[in-house]
Amino acid sequence: METVNPTEPTPTRIAILGATGYGGGELLRLLLQHPRVDVVAATSRSREGMPVGHVHRNLHGWTDLAFSSPTADWIAENADIAIGAMPHGASAETLAPLVDTGQRVIDLSGDFRLRDARDYAHWYRREHPRPDLLEHAVYGCPELEGDTIATARLVASPGCFATALNLAMLPAAAAGLLRGRPQVVAMTGSSGSGAEARPTTHHPERAATLRPYKVLAHQHVPEVMQLLADAGSPVDGIDFTPVSAPIVRGILAIVSAELADPDARPEDLYREFYAESPFVKVLDDREPEVASIAGSNYVEVRARRTPDGRLHAVCAIDNLVKGAAGQAVQSLNRMIGAPEELGLTWPGMWP
């Protein structure tokens, strides 16, 4: 008869809602190997009954799970935490009934990131279906909100671009040094546009070009401004130019911002701020690049002061891991009382 070690915690049961996209696939890749969780459901209405490995081919042989379409009652009864990897709008409508039951939820969409429903309506061009829940959501940036995430019942995981911008500016914001309107250019891989190809996002259409899009109008801007204000540096706005790049994975963000103290030393400030952050590598001998962190939850950041006393910061992340599924697993680890880095500590691929 198999014996049970009483010192080992009971695995946390996880349901992944909307598991056929790239975000859902990365959640499955990370959580199927996580020592403290048991994935009990991977949901999809369109692929119900299909083995997970038939859609996410890298997971063939790793699991016997098939996509399912369980009811909210089944999820509430059989899962301890639900993680949503669905599009904006659909996510709130699906997850809100689970939150109402008291179930703990992590949402990868933008539906619960902004505290003001009017901001959501402006940036996402739809009315929020459950504005009453916005005040209960915790923004899932472990580098700033780690203790709050641990006790949250609803975690709004940051967007991919927002994660890169947050980490590029957070130490300066926490020191009260940012002011004015930061200028940002950030390039992203084609996987950030999702698994369904569209004319402007299909990889062959972008493989030989760099294309700016949503210039000064990207929906991640308000959540970054909200975080910077929470950290201690309200800014007047962010002039953000996203660029679609001819790569599959990764985001490289380049920030230029006015400093309240033009004599500040960002190099020392960033190294000290991220000293206890297990996934942030503060560089001083080379520039951040996406290839060295691809497939991993690690971040590369470098910050300097320009000759005229401005902040110059560069940040590289994997958009699907640190910018989506990996960051959600960091929050999950805090929610279940596990070490923040559990199940996430492999290096990036090189070359």
mmCIF file of C-alpha atoms in Angstrom:
data_model
loop_
_atom_site.group_PDB
_atom_site.id
_atom_site.type_symbol
_atom_site.label_atom_id
_atom_site.label_comp_id
_atom_site.label_asym_id
_atom_site.label_seq_id
_atom_site.Cartn_x
_atom_site.Cartn_y
_atom_site.Cartn_z
ATOM 1 C CA MET A 1 0.000 0.000 0.000
ATOM 2 C CA GLU A 2 1.307 3.454 -0.922
ATOM 3 C CA THR A 3 2.214 5.588 2.051
ATOM 4 C CA VAL A 4 1.505 9.292 2.227
ATOM 5 C CA ASN A 5 4.084 11.671 3.615
ATOM 6 C CA PRO A 6 2.110 13.855 6.066
ATOM 7 C CA THR A 7 4.639 16.673 5.681
ATOM 8 C CA GLU A 8 3.921 17.077 1.970
ATOM 9 C CA PRO A 9 1.159 19.598 1.255
ATOM 10 C CA THR A 10 -1.886 18.435 -0.643
ATOM 11 C CA PRO A 11 -1.556 19.521 -4.294
ATOM 12 C CA THR A 12 -3.563 22.590 -5.222
ATOM 13 C CA ARG A 13 -6.169 21.768 -7.858
ATOM 14 C CA ILE A 14 -5.988 24.103 -10.863
ATOM 15 C CA ALA A 15 -8.470 24.678 -13.668
ATOM 16 C CA ILE A 16 -7.136 26.515 -16.733
ATOM 17 C CA LEU A 17 -9.957 28.275 -18.550
ATOM 18 C CA GLY A 18 -9.376 29.011 -22.231
ATOM 19 C CA ALA A 19 -6.481 26.586 -22.550
ATOM 20 C CA THR A 20 -6.099 26.299 -26.328
ATOM 21 C CA GLY A 21 -4.304 29.611 -26.942
ATOM 22 C CA TYR A 22 -0.628 30.336 -26.491
ATOM 23 C CA GLY A 23 -1.134 31.652 -22.953
ATOM 24 C CA GLY A 24 -3.105 28.561 -21.974
ATOM 25 C CA GLY A 25 -0.503 26.318 -23.571
ATOM 26 C CA GLU A 26 2.276 27.956 -21.579
ATOM 27 C CA LEU A 27 0.267 27.584 -18.371
ATOM 28 C CA LEU A 28 -0.082 23.885 -19.113
ATOM 29 C CA ARG A 29 3.638 23.555 -19.900
ATOM 30 C CA LEU A 30 4.561 25.146 -16.583
ATOM 31 C CA LEU A 31 1.921 23.622 -14.343
ATOM 32 C CA LEU A 32 2.037 20.026 -15.589
ATOM 33 C CA GLN A 33 5.578 19.912 -14.130
ATOM 34 C CA HIS A 34 4.854 21.987 -11.018
ATOM 35 C CA PRO A 35 5.420 19.927 -7.840
ATOM 36 C CA ARG A 36 2.645 21.581 -5.825
ATOM 37 C CA VAL A 37 -0.301 21.605 -8.221
ATOM 38 C CA ASP A 38 -2.629 19.217 -10.031
ATOM 39 C CA VAL A 39 -4.229 20.451 -13.256
ATOM 40 C CA VAL A 40 -7.786 19.098 -13.099
ATOM 41 C CA ALA A 41 -9.236 20.827 -16.158
ATOM 42 C CA ALA A 42 -8.147 22.561 -19.352
ATOM 43 C CA THR A 43 -11.240 24.117 -20.836
ATOM 44 C CA SER A 44 -12.254 24.819 -24.418
ATOM 45 C CA ARG A 45 -15.680 24.766 -26.012
ATOM 46 C CA SER A 46 -14.348 24.518 -29.561
ATOM 47 C CA ARG A 47 -11.883 21.666 -28.829
ATOM 48 C CA GLU A 48 -13.909 19.750 -26.237
ATOM 49 C CA GLY A 49 -12.833 16.107 -26.070
ATOM 50 C CA MET A 50 -9.589 16.660 -27.999
ATOM 51 C CA PRO A 51 -6.368 15.589 -26.228
ATOM 52 C CA VAL A 52 -4.285 18.522 -25.031
ATOM 53 C CA GLY A 53 -1.239 17.206 -26.910
ATOM 54 C CA HIS A 54 -3.061 17.438 -30.235
ATOM 55 C CA VAL A 55 -3.249 21.230 -29.920
ATOM 56 C CA HIS A 56 -0.100 21.945 -27.896
ATOM 57 C CA ARG A 57 2.160 19.483 -29.663
ATOM 58 C CA ASN A 58 5.063 20.064 -27.270
ATOM 59 C CA LEU A 59 2.901 18.490 -24.541
ATOM 60 C CA HIS A 60 2.231 15.230 -26.415
ATOM 61 C CA GLY A 61 2.936 12.398 -23.974
ATOM 62 C CA TRP A 62 3.116 14.721 -20.966
ATOM 63 C CA THR A 63 -0.538 14.454 -19.983
ATOM 64 C CA ASP A 64 -3.689 12.433 -20.574
ATOM 65 C CA LEU A 65 -5.832 15.563 -20.191
ATOM 66 C CA ALA A 66 -8.388 16.355 -22.860
ATOM 67 C CA PHE A 67 -10.035 19.721 -23.310
ATOM 68 C CA SER A 68 -13.374 19.945 -21.570
ATOM 69 C CA SER A 69 -16.214 22.382 -21.069
ATOM 70 C CA PRO A 70 -17.277 21.999 -17.429
ATOM 71 C CA THR A 71 -19.884 24.123 -15.711
ATOM 72 C CA ALA A 72 -18.985 26.886 -13.283
ATOM 73 C CA ASP A 73 -20.401 24.751 -10.480
ATOM 74 C CA TRP A 74 -18.084 21.862 -11.410
ATOM 75 C CA ILE A 75 -15.048 24.164 -11.469
ATOM 76 C CA ALA A 76 -15.979 25.720 -8.120
ATOM 77 C CA GLU A 77 -16.313 22.272 -6.557
ATOM 78 C CA ASN A 78 -13.325 20.542 -8.127
ATOM 79 C CA ALA A 79 -10.679 23.287 -8.418
ATOM 80 C CA ASP A 80 -9.057 25.355 -5.685
ATOM 81 C CA ILE A 81 -7.875 28.098 -8.063
ATOM 82 C CA ALA A 82 -9.069 28.952 -11.558
ATOM 83 C CA ILE A 83 -6.715 30.642 -14.033
ATOM 84 C CA GLY A 84 -8.292 32.433 -16.976
ATOM 85 C CA ALA A 85 -6.454 32.675 -20.300
ATOM 86 C CA MET A 86 -9.346 34.067 -22.314
ATOM 87 C CA PRO A 87 -9.820 37.230 -24.383
ATOM 88 C CA HIS A 88 -10.847 40.521 -22.789
ATOM 89 C CA GLY A 89 -14.575 40.702 -22.156
ATOM 90 C CA ALA A 90 -15.171 36.960 -22.293
ATOM 91 C CA SER A 91 -12.819 36.522 -19.364
ATOM 92 C CA ALA A 92 -14.793 38.706 -16.932
ATOM 93 C CA GLU A 93 -18.069 37.086 -17.923
ATOM 94 C CA THR A 94 -16.652 33.602 -17.302
ATOM 95 C CA LEU A 95 -14.615 34.293 -14.165
ATOM 96 C CA ALA A 96 -17.018 36.577 -12.267
ATOM 97 C CA PRO A 97 -19.420 33.760 -11.304
ATOM 98 C CA LEU A 98 -16.452 31.828 -9.881
ATOM 99 C CA VAL A 99 -15.319 34.837 -7.848
ATOM 100 C CA ASP A 100 -18.903 35.109 -6.552
ATOM 101 C CA THR A 101 -18.637 31.579 -5.129
ATOM 102 C CA GLY A 102 -15.502 32.550 -3.200
ATOM 103 C CA GLN A 103 -13.131 30.690 -5.484
ATOM 104 C CA ARG A 104 -9.696 32.232 -5.945
ATOM 105 C CA VAL A 105 -8.990 33.386 -9.489
ATOM 106 C CA ILE A 106 -6.033 34.592 -11.577
ATOM 107 C CA ASP A 107 -6.928 36.385 -14.800
ATOM 108 C CA LEU A 108 -4.461 36.841 -17.671
ATOM 109 C CA SER A 109 -6.757 39.202 -19.576
ATOM 110 C CA GLY A 110 -7.076 42.947 -19.073
ATOM 111 C CA ASP A 111 -10.559 42.743 -17.567
ATOM 112 C CA PHE A 112 -9.632 43.386 -13.940
ATOM 113 C CA ARG A 113 -6.397 45.392 -14.192
ATOM 114 C CA LEU A 114 -7.891 48.887 -14.127
ATOM 115 C CA ARG A 115 -9.667 50.085 -10.993
ATOM 116 C CA ASP A 116 -11.885 52.598 -12.779
ATOM 117 C CA ALA A 117 -14.598 51.136 -15.025
ATOM 118 C CA ARG A 118 -14.564 54.366 -17.054
ATOM 119 C CA ASP A 119 -10.899 53.795 -17.923
ATOM 120 C CA TYR A 120 -11.739 50.238 -18.952
ATOM 121 C CA ALA A 121 -14.558 51.439 -21.221
ATOM 122 C CA HIS A 122 -12.253 54.026 -22.821
ATOM 123 C CA TRP A 123 -9.251 51.785 -23.472
ATOM 124 C CA TYR A 124 -11.024 48.481 -24.189
ATOM 125 C CA ARG A 125 -14.009 50.014 -26.005
ATOM 126 C CA ARG A 126 -16.637 48.075 -24.100
ATOM 127 C CA GLU A 127 -18.520 48.473 -20.856
ATOM 128 C CA HIS A 128 -17.199 46.359 -18.016
ATOM 129 C CA PRO A 129 -19.606 43.486 -17.248
ATOM 130 C CA ARG A 130 -18.781 43.403 -13.507
ATOM 131 C CA PRO A 131 -17.432 46.767 -12.328
ATOM 132 C CA ASP A 132 -18.270 45.827 -8.745
ATOM 133 C CA LEU A 133 -15.326 43.399 -8.735
ATOM 134 C CA LEU A 134 -12.662 45.906 -9.820
ATOM 135 C CA GLU A 135 -12.020 47.176 -6.300
ATOM 136 C CA HIS A 136 -11.371 43.611 -5.117
ATOM 137 C CA ALA A 137 -8.767 42.771 -7.774
ATOM 138 C CA VAL A 138 -5.048 42.846 -6.929
ATOM 139 C CA TYR A 139 -2.671 43.765 -9.734
ATOM 140 C CA GLY A 140 -0.345 40.784 -10.051
ATOM 141 C CA CYS A 141 3.089 42.398 -10.209
ATOM 142 C CA PRO A 142 5.133 40.264 -7.782
ATOM 143 C CA GLU A 143 7.971 42.799 -7.693
ATOM 144 C CA LEU A 144 5.631 45.352 -6.072
ATOM 145 C CA GLU A 145 2.504 43.599 -4.791
ATOM 146 C CA GLY A 146 3.882 40.274 -3.579
ATOM 147 C CA ASP A 147 2.416 40.332 -0.069
ATOM 148 C CA THR A 148 -0.975 41.516 -1.307
ATOM 149 C CA ILE A 149 -1.072 38.807 -3.976
ATOM 150 C CA ALA A 150 -0.610 36.136 -1.312
ATOM 151 C CA THR A 151 -4.023 36.828 0.251
ATOM 152 C CA ALA A 152 -5.935 37.917 -2.861
ATOM 153 C CA ARG A 153 -9.022 36.170 -4.144
ATOM 154 C CA LEU A 154 -8.832 37.851 -7.573
ATOM 155 C CA VAL A 155 -5.449 38.567 -9.198
ATOM 156 C CA ALA A 156 -5.264 40.573 -12.426
ATOM 157 C CA SER A 157 -2.046 39.502 -14.102
ATOM 158 C CA PRO A 158 -0.273 42.337 -15.969
ATOM 159 C CA GLY A 159 -0.213 42.518 -19.748
ATOM 160 C CA CYS A 160 2.888 41.523 -21.685
ATOM 161 C CA PHE A 161 3.906 45.022 -22.775
ATOM 162 C CA ALA A 162 2.900 46.367 -19.359
ATOM 163 C CA THR A 163 5.210 43.876 -17.645
ATOM 164 C CA ALA A 164 8.223 45.069 -19.638
ATOM 165 C CA LEU A 165 7.371 48.734 -19.073
ATOM 166 C CA ASN A 166 6.642 48.177 -15.386
ATOM 167 C CA LEU A 167 9.965 46.492 -14.744
ATOM 168 C CA ALA A 168 11.853 49.085 -16.788
ATOM 169 C CA MET A 169 10.516 51.947 -14.644
ATOM 170 C CA LEU A 170 9.471 50.491 -11.276
ATOM 171 C CA PRO A 171 12.670 51.183 -9.271
ATOM 172 C CA ALA A 172 12.739 54.814 -10.396
ATOM 173 C CA ALA A 173 9.023 55.158 -9.644
ATOM 174 C CA ALA A 174 9.399 53.639 -6.166
ATOM 175 C CA ALA A 175 12.115 56.206 -5.426
ATOM 176 C CA GLY A 176 9.748 59.002 -6.457
ATOM 177 C CA LEU A 177 12.030 59.963 -9.342
ATOM 178 C CA LEU A 178 9.778 59.735 -12.390
ATOM 179 C CA ARG A 179 7.914 62.743 -13.690
ATOM 180 C CA GLY A 180 6.568 64.164 -16.917
ATOM 181 C CA ARG A 181 5.727 61.804 -19.790
ATOM 182 C CA PRO A 182 8.041 58.803 -20.262
ATOM 183 C CA GLN A 183 8.797 57.966 -23.905
ATOM 184 C CA VAL A 184 8.705 54.256 -24.727
ATOM 185 C CA VAL A 185 9.326 52.147 -27.812
ATOM 186 C CA ALA A 186 8.837 48.392 -27.425
ATOM 187 C CA MET A 187 9.114 45.577 -29.952
ATOM 188 C CA THR A 188 7.196 42.328 -29.622
ATOM 189 C CA GLY A 189 7.109 38.898 -31.235
ATOM 190 C CA SER A 190 4.244 37.488 -33.260
ATOM 191 C CA SER A 191 3.097 35.094 -30.511
ATOM 192 C CA GLY A 192 1.833 38.111 -28.577
ATOM 193 C CA SER A 193 -0.949 38.467 -31.132
ATOM 194 C CA GLY A 194 -2.423 35.072 -30.264
ATOM 195 C CA ALA A 195 -2.865 31.750 -32.025
ATOM 196 C CA GLU A 196 -5.387 32.975 -34.618
ATOM 197 C CA ALA A 197 -3.701 34.618 -37.609
ATOM 198 C CA ARG A 198 -4.925 37.999 -38.849
ATOM 199 C CA PRO A 199 -3.650 40.064 -41.797
ATOM 200 C CA THR A 200 -1.486 42.366 -39.662
ATOM 201 C CA THR A 201 -0.310 39.718 -37.167
ATOM 202 C CA HIS A 202 0.226 36.590 -39.311
ATOM 203 C CA HIS A 203 3.958 35.847 -39.119
ATOM 204 C CA PRO A 204 4.646 35.786 -42.892
ATOM 205 C CA GLU A 205 3.195 39.298 -43.071
ATOM 206 C CA ARG A 206 5.626 40.581 -40.437
ATOM 207 C CA ALA A 207 8.672 38.357 -40.950
ATOM 208 C CA ALA A 208 10.574 40.909 -43.041
ATOM 209 C CA THR A 209 9.404 44.184 -41.528
ATOM 210 C CA LEU A 210 9.048 46.307 -38.416
ATOM 211 C CA ARG A 211 5.560 47.779 -38.106
ATOM 212 C CA PRO A 212 4.398 50.292 -35.464
ATOM 213 C CA TYR A 213 0.792 49.818 -34.361
ATOM 214 C CA LYS A 214 -1.621 51.311 -31.825
ATOM 215 C CA VAL A 215 0.762 54.264 -31.627
ATOM 216 C CA LEU A 216 -0.037 56.378 -28.517
ATOM 217 C CA ALA A 217 -3.195 54.282 -28.071
ATOM 218 C CA HIS A 218 -2.214 50.894 -26.629
ATOM 219 C CA GLN A 219 -4.500 49.555 -23.906
ATOM 220 C CA HIS A 220 -1.600 48.638 -21.597
ATOM 221 C CA VAL A 221 -0.704 52.307 -21.005
ATOM 222 C CA PRO A 222 -3.252 52.961 -18.207
ATOM 223 C CA GLU A 223 -2.244 49.940 -16.150
ATOM 224 C CA VAL A 224 1.407 51.030 -16.284
ATOM 225 C CA MET A 225 0.434 54.541 -15.197
ATOM 226 C CA GLN A 226 -1.631 53.051 -12.369
ATOM 227 C CA LEU A 227 1.337 50.952 -11.182
ATOM 228 C CA LEU A 228 3.779 53.870 -11.346
ATOM 229 C CA ALA A 229 1.394 55.973 -9.244
ATOM 230 C CA ASP A 230 1.016 53.131 -6.727
ATOM 231 C CA ALA A 231 4.800 52.883 -6.530
ATOM 232 C CA GLY A 232 5.186 56.590 -5.810
ATOM 233 C CA SER A 233 5.561 58.421 -9.126
ATOM 234 C CA PRO A 234 2.351 59.589 -10.817
ATOM 235 C CA VAL A 235 3.206 60.577 -14.381
ATOM 236 C CA ASP A 236 1.375 62.865 -16.789
ATOM 237 C CA GLY A 237 1.088 60.122 -19.407
ATOM 238 C CA ILE A 238 3.192 57.645 -21.371
ATOM 239 C CA ASP A 239 3.982 58.172 -25.037
ATOM 240 C CA PHE A 240 4.174 54.534 -26.126
ATOM 241 C CA THR A 241 4.981 53.178 -29.576
ATOM 242 C CA PRO A 242 4.526 49.398 -29.850
ATOM 243 C CA VAL A 243 6.278 47.718 -32.781
ATOM 244 C CA SER A 244 5.579 44.289 -34.254
ATOM 245 C CA ALA A 245 8.928 42.592 -34.820
ATOM 246 C CA PRO A 246 9.973 39.669 -37.055
ATOM 247 C CA ILE A 247 10.479 37.261 -34.139
ATOM 248 C CA VAL A 248 8.154 34.747 -32.483
ATOM 249 C CA ARG A 249 8.871 35.370 -28.798
ATOM 250 C CA GLY A 250 10.062 38.272 -26.724
ATOM 251 C CA ILE A 251 9.593 41.944 -25.898
ATOM 252 C CA LEU A 252 12.346 44.550 -25.836
ATOM 253 C CA ALA A 253 11.269 47.858 -24.276
ATOM 254 C CA ILE A 254 13.352 51.049 -24.400
ATOM 255 C CA VAL A 255 12.378 53.846 -22.008
ATOM 256 C CA SER A 256 13.476 57.458 -21.773
ATOM 257 C CA ALA A 257 12.051 59.433 -18.847
ATOM 258 C CA GLU A 258 12.613 62.675 -16.993
ATOM 259 C CA LEU A 259 14.158 62.273 -13.543
ATOM 260 C CA ALA A 260 13.200 64.474 -10.608
ATOM 261 C CA ASP A 261 16.847 64.305 -9.539
ATOM 262 C CA PRO A 262 19.115 64.565 -12.587
ATOM 263 C CA ASP A 263 22.054 63.449 -10.439
ATOM 264 C CA ALA A 264 20.422 60.154 -9.442
ATOM 265 C CA ARG A 265 22.317 56.930 -10.140
ATOM 266 C CA PRO A 266 19.858 54.499 -11.766
ATOM 267 C CA GLU A 267 22.465 51.729 -11.913
ATOM 268 C CA ASP A 268 22.735 51.549 -8.124
ATOM 269 C CA LEU A 269 19.028 52.155 -7.594
ATOM 270 C CA TYR A 270 17.935 49.277 -9.846
ATOM 271 C CA ARG A 271 20.468 46.846 -8.438
ATOM 272 C CA GLU A 272 19.292 47.554 -4.898
ATOM 273 C CA PHE A 273 15.566 47.497 -5.734
ATOM 274 C CA TYR A 274 15.715 44.120 -7.499
ATOM 275 C CA ALA A 275 18.175 42.488 -5.087
ATOM 276 C CA GLU A 276 15.429 40.219 -3.687
ATOM 277 C CA SER A 277 13.568 39.655 -6.975
ATOM 278 C CA PRO A 278 14.513 36.138 -8.105
ATOM 279 C CA PHE A 279 13.796 36.630 -11.809
ATOM 280 C CA VAL A 280 15.156 40.107 -12.535
ATOM 281 C CA LYS A 281 18.736 40.310 -13.781
ATOM 282 C CA VAL A 282 20.167 43.833 -13.569
ATOM 283 C CA LEU A 283 22.907 44.082 -16.176
ATOM 284 C CA ASP A 284 25.888 46.418 -16.242
ATOM 285 C CA ASP A 285 28.250 44.735 -18.716
ATOM 286 C CA ARG A 286 26.003 44.205 -21.756
ATOM 287 C CA GLU A 287 22.593 45.156 -23.123
ATOM 288 C CA PRO A 288 19.372 43.188 -22.509
ATOM 289 C CA GLU A 289 18.244 40.974 -25.377
ATOM 290 C CA VAL A 290 15.302 38.689 -25.951
ATOM 291 C CA ALA A 291 17.242 35.616 -27.103
ATOM 292 C CA SER A 292 18.914 35.070 -23.733
ATOM 293 C CA ILE A 293 15.621 34.928 -21.797
ATOM 294 C CA ALA A 294 13.446 33.215 -24.445
ATOM 295 C CA GLY A 295 11.266 30.476 -22.987
ATOM 296 C CA SER A 296 12.072 31.507 -19.424
ATOM 297 C CA ASN A 297 10.572 33.634 -16.666
ATOM 298 C CA TYR A 298 13.708 35.740 -16.349
ATOM 299 C CA VAL A 299 13.998 39.452 -17.051
ATOM 300 C CA GLU A 300 17.001 41.436 -18.226
ATOM 301 C CA VAL A 301 17.075 45.135 -17.420
ATOM 302 C CA ARG A 302 19.702 47.847 -17.664
ATOM 303 C CA ALA A 303 19.271 51.434 -16.465
ATOM 304 C CA ARG A 304 21.524 54.445 -16.929
ATOM 305 C CA ARG A 305 21.480 58.208 -16.622
ATOM 306 C CA THR A 306 21.880 60.109 -19.881
ATOM 307 C CA PRO A 307 24.290 63.063 -20.124
ATOM 308 C CA ASP A 308 21.358 65.475 -19.725
ATOM 309 C CA GLY A 309 20.094 63.734 -16.569
ATOM 310 C CA ARG A 310 17.293 61.528 -17.940
ATOM 311 C CA LEU A 311 16.580 57.864 -17.230
ATOM 312 C CA HIS A 312 17.449 55.452 -20.028
ATOM 313 C CA ALA A 313 16.231 51.918 -19.317
ATOM 314 C CA VAL A 314 16.033 48.769 -21.446
ATOM 315 C CA CYS A 315 14.062 45.656 -20.470
ATOM 316 C CA ALA A 316 13.778 42.251 -22.162
ATOM 317 C CA ILE A 317 11.199 39.583 -21.312
ATOM 318 C CA ASP A 318 9.592 36.533 -22.897
ATOM 319 C CA ASN A 319 6.072 37.747 -23.650
ATOM 320 C CA LEU A 320 4.445 34.343 -23.072
ATOM 321 C CA VAL A 321 6.290 33.458 -19.859
ATOM 322 C CA LYS A 322 7.188 36.477 -17.712
ATOM 323 C CA GLY A 323 4.694 38.499 -19.752
ATOM 324 C CA ALA A 324 1.851 36.018 -19.217
ATOM 325 C CA ALA A 325 1.893 32.443 -17.868
ATOM 326 C CA GLY A 326 5.103 32.553 -15.819
ATOM 327 C CA GLN A 327 4.121 35.712 -13.982
ATOM 328 C CA ALA A 328 0.747 34.114 -13.233
ATOM 329 C CA VAL A 329 2.562 31.105 -11.759
ATOM 330 C CA GLN A 330 4.607 33.475 -9.581
ATOM 331 C CA SER A 331 1.312 34.815 -8.230
ATOM 332 C CA LEU A 332 -0.048 31.291 -7.841
ATOM 333 C CA ASN A 333 3.010 30.287 -5.809
ATOM 334 C CA ARG A 334 2.467 33.193 -3.441
ATOM 335 C CA MET A 335 -1.239 32.349 -3.138
ATOM 336 C CA ILE A 336 -0.519 28.748 -2.088
ATOM 337 C CA GLY A 337 2.359 29.641 0.238
ATOM 338 C CA ALA A 338 5.055 28.149 -1.988
ATOM 339 C CA PRO A 339 8.403 29.768 -2.847
ATOM 340 C CA GLU A 340 7.823 32.373 -5.543
ATOM 341 C CA GLU A 341 10.290 30.757 -7.933
ATOM 342 C CA LEU A 342 8.964 27.161 -7.600
ATOM 343 C CA GLY A 343 8.644 25.498 -11.000
ATOM 344 C CA LEU A 344 10.112 28.468 -12.873
ATOM 345 C CA THR A 345 13.873 28.458 -12.464
ATOM 346 C CA TRP A 346 15.198 27.071 -15.756
ATOM 347 C CA PRO A 347 17.368 29.414 -17.854
ATOM 348 C CA GLY A 348 16.488 30.766 -21.251
ATOM 349 C CA MET A 349 17.542 29.046 -24.474
ATOM 350 C CA TRP A 350 20.781 30.039 -26.205
ATOM 351 C CA PRO A 351 21.183 30.606 -29.061
#
